[in-house]
CSV table of C-alpha atoms in Angstrom, one decimal:
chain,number,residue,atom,x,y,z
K,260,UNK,CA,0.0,0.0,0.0
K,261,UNK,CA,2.8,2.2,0.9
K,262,UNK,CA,4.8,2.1,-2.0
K,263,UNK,CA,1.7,2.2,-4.5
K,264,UNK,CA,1.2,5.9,-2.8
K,265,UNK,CA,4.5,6.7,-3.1
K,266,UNK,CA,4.6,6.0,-6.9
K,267,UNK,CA,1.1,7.9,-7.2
K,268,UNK,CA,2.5,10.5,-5.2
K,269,UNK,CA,5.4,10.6,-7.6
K,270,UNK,CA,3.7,10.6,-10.7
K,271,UNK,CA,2.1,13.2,-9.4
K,272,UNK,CA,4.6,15.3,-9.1
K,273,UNK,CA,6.2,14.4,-12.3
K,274,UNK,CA,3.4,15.9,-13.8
K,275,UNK,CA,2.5,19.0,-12.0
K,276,UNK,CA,5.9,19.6,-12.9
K,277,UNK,CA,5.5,20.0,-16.3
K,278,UNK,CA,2.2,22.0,-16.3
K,279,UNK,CA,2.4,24.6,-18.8
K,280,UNK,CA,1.4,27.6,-16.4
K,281,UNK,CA,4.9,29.3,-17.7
K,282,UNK,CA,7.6,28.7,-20.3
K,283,UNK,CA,11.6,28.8,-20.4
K,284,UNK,CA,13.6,29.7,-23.5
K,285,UNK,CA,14.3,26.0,-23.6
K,286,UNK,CA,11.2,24.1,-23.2
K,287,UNK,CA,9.8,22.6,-26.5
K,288,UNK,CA,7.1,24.5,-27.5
K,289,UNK,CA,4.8,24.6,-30.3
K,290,UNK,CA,3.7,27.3,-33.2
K,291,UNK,CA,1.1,28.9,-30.6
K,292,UNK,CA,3.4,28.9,-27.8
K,293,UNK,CA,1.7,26.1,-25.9
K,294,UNK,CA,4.1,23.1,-24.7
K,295,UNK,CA,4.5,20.3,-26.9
K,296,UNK,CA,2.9,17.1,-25.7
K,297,UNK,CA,4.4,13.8,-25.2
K,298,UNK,CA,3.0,11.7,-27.5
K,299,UNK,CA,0.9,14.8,-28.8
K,300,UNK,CA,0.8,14.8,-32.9
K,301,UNK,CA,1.9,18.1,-34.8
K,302,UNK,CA,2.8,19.2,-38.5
K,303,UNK,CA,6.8,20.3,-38.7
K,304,UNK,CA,7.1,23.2,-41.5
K,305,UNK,CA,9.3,25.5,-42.5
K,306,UNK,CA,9.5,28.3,-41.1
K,307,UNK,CA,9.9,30.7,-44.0
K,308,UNK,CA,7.0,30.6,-46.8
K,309,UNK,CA,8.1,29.2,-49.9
K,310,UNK,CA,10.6,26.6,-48.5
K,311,UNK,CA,8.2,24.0,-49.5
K,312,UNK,CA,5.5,22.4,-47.1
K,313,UNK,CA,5.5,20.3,-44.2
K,314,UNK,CA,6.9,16.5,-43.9
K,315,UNK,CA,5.3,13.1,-45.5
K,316,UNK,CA,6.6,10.2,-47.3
K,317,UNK,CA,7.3,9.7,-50.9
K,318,UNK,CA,7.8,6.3,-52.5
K,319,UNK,CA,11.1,6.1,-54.1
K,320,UNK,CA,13.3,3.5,-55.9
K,321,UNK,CA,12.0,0.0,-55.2
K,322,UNK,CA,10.4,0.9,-52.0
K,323,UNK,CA,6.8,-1.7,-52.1
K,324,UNK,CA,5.1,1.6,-51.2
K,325,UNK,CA,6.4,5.3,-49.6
K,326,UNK,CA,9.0,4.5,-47.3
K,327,UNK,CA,11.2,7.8,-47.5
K,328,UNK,CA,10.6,10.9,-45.4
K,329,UNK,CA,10.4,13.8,-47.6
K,330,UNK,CA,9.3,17.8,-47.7
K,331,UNK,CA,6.3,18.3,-49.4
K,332,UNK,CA,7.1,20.6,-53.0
K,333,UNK,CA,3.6,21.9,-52.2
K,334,UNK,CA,3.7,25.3,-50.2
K,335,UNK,CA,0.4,25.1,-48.8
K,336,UNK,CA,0.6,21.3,-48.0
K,337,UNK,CA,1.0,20.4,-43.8
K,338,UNK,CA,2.2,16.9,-44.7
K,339,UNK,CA,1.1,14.6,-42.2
K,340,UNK,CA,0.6,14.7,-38.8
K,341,UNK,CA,3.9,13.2,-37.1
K,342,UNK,CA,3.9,12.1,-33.1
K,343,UNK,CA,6.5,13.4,-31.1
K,344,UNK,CA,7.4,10.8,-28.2
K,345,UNK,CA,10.2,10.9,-25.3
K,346,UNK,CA,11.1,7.6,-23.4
K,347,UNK,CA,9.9,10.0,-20.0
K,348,UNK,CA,6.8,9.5,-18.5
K,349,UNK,CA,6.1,12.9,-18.7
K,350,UNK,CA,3.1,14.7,-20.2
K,351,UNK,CA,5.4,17.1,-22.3
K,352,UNK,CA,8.6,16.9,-23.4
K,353,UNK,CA,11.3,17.2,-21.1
K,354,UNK,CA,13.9,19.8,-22.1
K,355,UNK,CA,16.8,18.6,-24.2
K,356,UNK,CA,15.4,15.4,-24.0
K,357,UNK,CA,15.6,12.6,-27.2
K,358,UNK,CA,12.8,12.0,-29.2
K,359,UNK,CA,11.3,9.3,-31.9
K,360,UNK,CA,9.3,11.0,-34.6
K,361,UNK,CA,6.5,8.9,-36.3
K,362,UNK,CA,3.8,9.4,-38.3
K,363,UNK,CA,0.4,9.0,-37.2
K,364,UNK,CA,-1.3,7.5,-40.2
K,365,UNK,CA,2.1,5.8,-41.3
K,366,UNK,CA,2.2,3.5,-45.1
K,367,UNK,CA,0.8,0.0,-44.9
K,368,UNK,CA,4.0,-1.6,-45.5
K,369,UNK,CA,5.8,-0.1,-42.9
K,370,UNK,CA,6.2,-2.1,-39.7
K,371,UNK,CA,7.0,0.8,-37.6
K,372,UNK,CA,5.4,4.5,-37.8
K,373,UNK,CA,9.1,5.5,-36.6
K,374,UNK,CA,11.7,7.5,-38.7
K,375,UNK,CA,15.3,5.8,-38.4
K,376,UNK,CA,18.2,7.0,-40.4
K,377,UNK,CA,19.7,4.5,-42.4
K,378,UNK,CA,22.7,4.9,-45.3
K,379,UNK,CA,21.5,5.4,-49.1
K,380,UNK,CA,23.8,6.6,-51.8
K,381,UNK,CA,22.7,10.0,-50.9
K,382,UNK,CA,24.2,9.7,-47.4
K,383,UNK,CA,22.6,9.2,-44.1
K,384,UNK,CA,18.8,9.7,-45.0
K,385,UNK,CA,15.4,9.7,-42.7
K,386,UNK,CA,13.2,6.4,-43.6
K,387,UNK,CA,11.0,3.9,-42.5
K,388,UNK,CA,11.5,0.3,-42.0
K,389,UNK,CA,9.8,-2.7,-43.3
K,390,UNK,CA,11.5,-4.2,-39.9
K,391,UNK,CA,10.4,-3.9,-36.0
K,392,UNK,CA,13.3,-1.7,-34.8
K,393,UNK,CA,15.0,-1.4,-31.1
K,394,UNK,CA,14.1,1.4,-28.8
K,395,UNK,CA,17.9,3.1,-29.7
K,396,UNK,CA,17.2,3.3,-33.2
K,397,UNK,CA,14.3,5.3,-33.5
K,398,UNK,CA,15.0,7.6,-30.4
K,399,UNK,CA,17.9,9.4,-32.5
K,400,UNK,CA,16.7,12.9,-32.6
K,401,UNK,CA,16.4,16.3,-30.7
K,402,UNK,CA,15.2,19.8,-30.9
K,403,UNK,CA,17.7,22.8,-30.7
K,404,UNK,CA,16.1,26.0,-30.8
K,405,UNK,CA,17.5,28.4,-33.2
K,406,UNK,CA,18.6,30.8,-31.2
K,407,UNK,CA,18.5,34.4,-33.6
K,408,UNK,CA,14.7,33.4,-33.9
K,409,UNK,CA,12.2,35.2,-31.9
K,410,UNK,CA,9.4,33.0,-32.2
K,411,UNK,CA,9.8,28.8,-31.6
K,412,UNK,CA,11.3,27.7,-34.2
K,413,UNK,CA,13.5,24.5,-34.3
K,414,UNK,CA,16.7,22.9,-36.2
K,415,UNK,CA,16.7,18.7,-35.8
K,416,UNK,CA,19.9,16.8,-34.6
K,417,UNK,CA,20.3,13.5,-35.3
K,418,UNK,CA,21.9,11.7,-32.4
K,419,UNK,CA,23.8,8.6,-32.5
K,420,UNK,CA,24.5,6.2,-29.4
K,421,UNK,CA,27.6,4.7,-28.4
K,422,UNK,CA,28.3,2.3,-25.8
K,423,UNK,CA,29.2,5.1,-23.1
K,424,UNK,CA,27.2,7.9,-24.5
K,425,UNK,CA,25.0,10.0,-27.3
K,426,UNK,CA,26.6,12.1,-29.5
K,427,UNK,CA,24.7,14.9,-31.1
K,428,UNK,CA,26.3,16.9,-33.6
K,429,UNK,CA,24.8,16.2,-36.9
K,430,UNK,CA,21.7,18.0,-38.0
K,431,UNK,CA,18.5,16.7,-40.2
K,432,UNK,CA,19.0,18.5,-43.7
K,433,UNK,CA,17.0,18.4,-47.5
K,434,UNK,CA,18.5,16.7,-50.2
K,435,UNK,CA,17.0,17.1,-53.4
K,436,UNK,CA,17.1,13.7,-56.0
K,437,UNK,CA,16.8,13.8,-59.5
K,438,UNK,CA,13.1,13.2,-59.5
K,439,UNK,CA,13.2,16.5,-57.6
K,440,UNK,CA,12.3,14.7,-54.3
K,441,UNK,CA,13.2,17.0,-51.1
K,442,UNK,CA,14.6,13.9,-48.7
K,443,UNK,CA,15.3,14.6,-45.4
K,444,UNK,CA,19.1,13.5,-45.0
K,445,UNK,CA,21.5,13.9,-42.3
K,446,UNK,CA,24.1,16.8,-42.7
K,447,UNK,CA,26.2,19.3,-41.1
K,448,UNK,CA,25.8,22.3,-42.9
K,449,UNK,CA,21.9,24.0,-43.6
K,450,UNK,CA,19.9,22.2,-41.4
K,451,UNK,CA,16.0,21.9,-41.6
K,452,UNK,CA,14.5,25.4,-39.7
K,453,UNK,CA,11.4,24.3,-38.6
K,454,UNK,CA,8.0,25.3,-36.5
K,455,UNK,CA,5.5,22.9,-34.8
K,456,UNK,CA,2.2,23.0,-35.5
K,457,UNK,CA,-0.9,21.3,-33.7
K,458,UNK,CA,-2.9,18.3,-35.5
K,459,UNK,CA,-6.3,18.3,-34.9
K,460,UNK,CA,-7.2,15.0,-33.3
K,461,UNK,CA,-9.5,13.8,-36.5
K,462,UNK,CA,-6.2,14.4,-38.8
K,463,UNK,CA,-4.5,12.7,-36.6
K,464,UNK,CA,-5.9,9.2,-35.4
K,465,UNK,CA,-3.2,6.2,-35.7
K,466,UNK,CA,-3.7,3.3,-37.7
């Protein structure tokens, strides 16, 4: 009895903590200045109008169906609603924390909704996998806030683990194929600026 009112106790606390009566310059927040939710689905755009739309998948060299995470060409286009997920049992994001990305509504072949980063002749590049992946290959990104913005706006690192630690110093880019698809791959120079946007819940129900 005692201990299962010390865990409810600190669960509670654990989330009273992470109300969003007030933010710092280094909480995650979204486009509206609201804090982003753990497990809460959103649409990551650019930024600047006219850098292309928001994130979804394109189908692209023998891929059964669209396994490659891609910009939208289409300006006015959200994409699709991605979920934003930290390994903390926390109702928002924890600062600084790791995240997996995946999409809500995600291709039928896909086993996972989770982006992973896997080599392609391009590079590093942001896909999804036809194969159930572990917990450290999908939780290989952060948010860095760009820090000359005054609104909430957002590069991505990719992070990669080691046996001792997790080294983030590599940021999620576009690279543009010859079919003129805009695939997010990982680079070091002109990273992805981008803003978080709510999803409406009806947008944004998972398969």
């Amino acid at each position: 009895m005692k201990s299962t009112t010390f865990l409810a106790l600190f669960l509670l606390s654990a989330i009273i903590s992470h109300l969003p009566s007030s933010t710092a310059d280094d909480d995650l927040v979204d486009a509206e200045g609201n804090l982003v939710e753990n497990g809460g689905t959103y649409y990551l755009l650019p930024h600047i109008w006219a850098h292309g739309g928001g994130i979804e998948t394109a189908k692209t060299g023998n891929e059964p169906c669209p396994l490659t995470v891609v910009r939208s060409p289409n300006e006015v286009s959200k994409g699709e609603p991605i979920r934003i997920s930290s390994q903390f049992l926390s109702l928002f994001i924890p600062r600084g924390s790791l995240v997996a990305l995946g999409f809500a509504n995600p291709p039928s072949c896909a086993a996972s909704p989770w982006w992973t980063v896997v080599d392609s002749p391009q590079g590093p590049a942001v896909k999804l996998s036809q194969q159930k992946l572990p917990e450290k290959d999908i939780l290989v990104f952060k948010f860095e806030k760009v820090s000359h913005s005054n609104i909430h706006v957002y590069k991505l690192l990719y992070c990669q683990h080691d046996e001792e630690d997790v080294k983030c110093d590599q940021y999620i880019g576009i690279h543009r194929d010859r079919n003129g698809n805009r695939r997010l791959v990982v680079t070091e120079e002109n990273p992805l600026e981008l803003v978080l946007l709510k999803a409406k819940s009806e947008t944004a129900s998972s398969h």
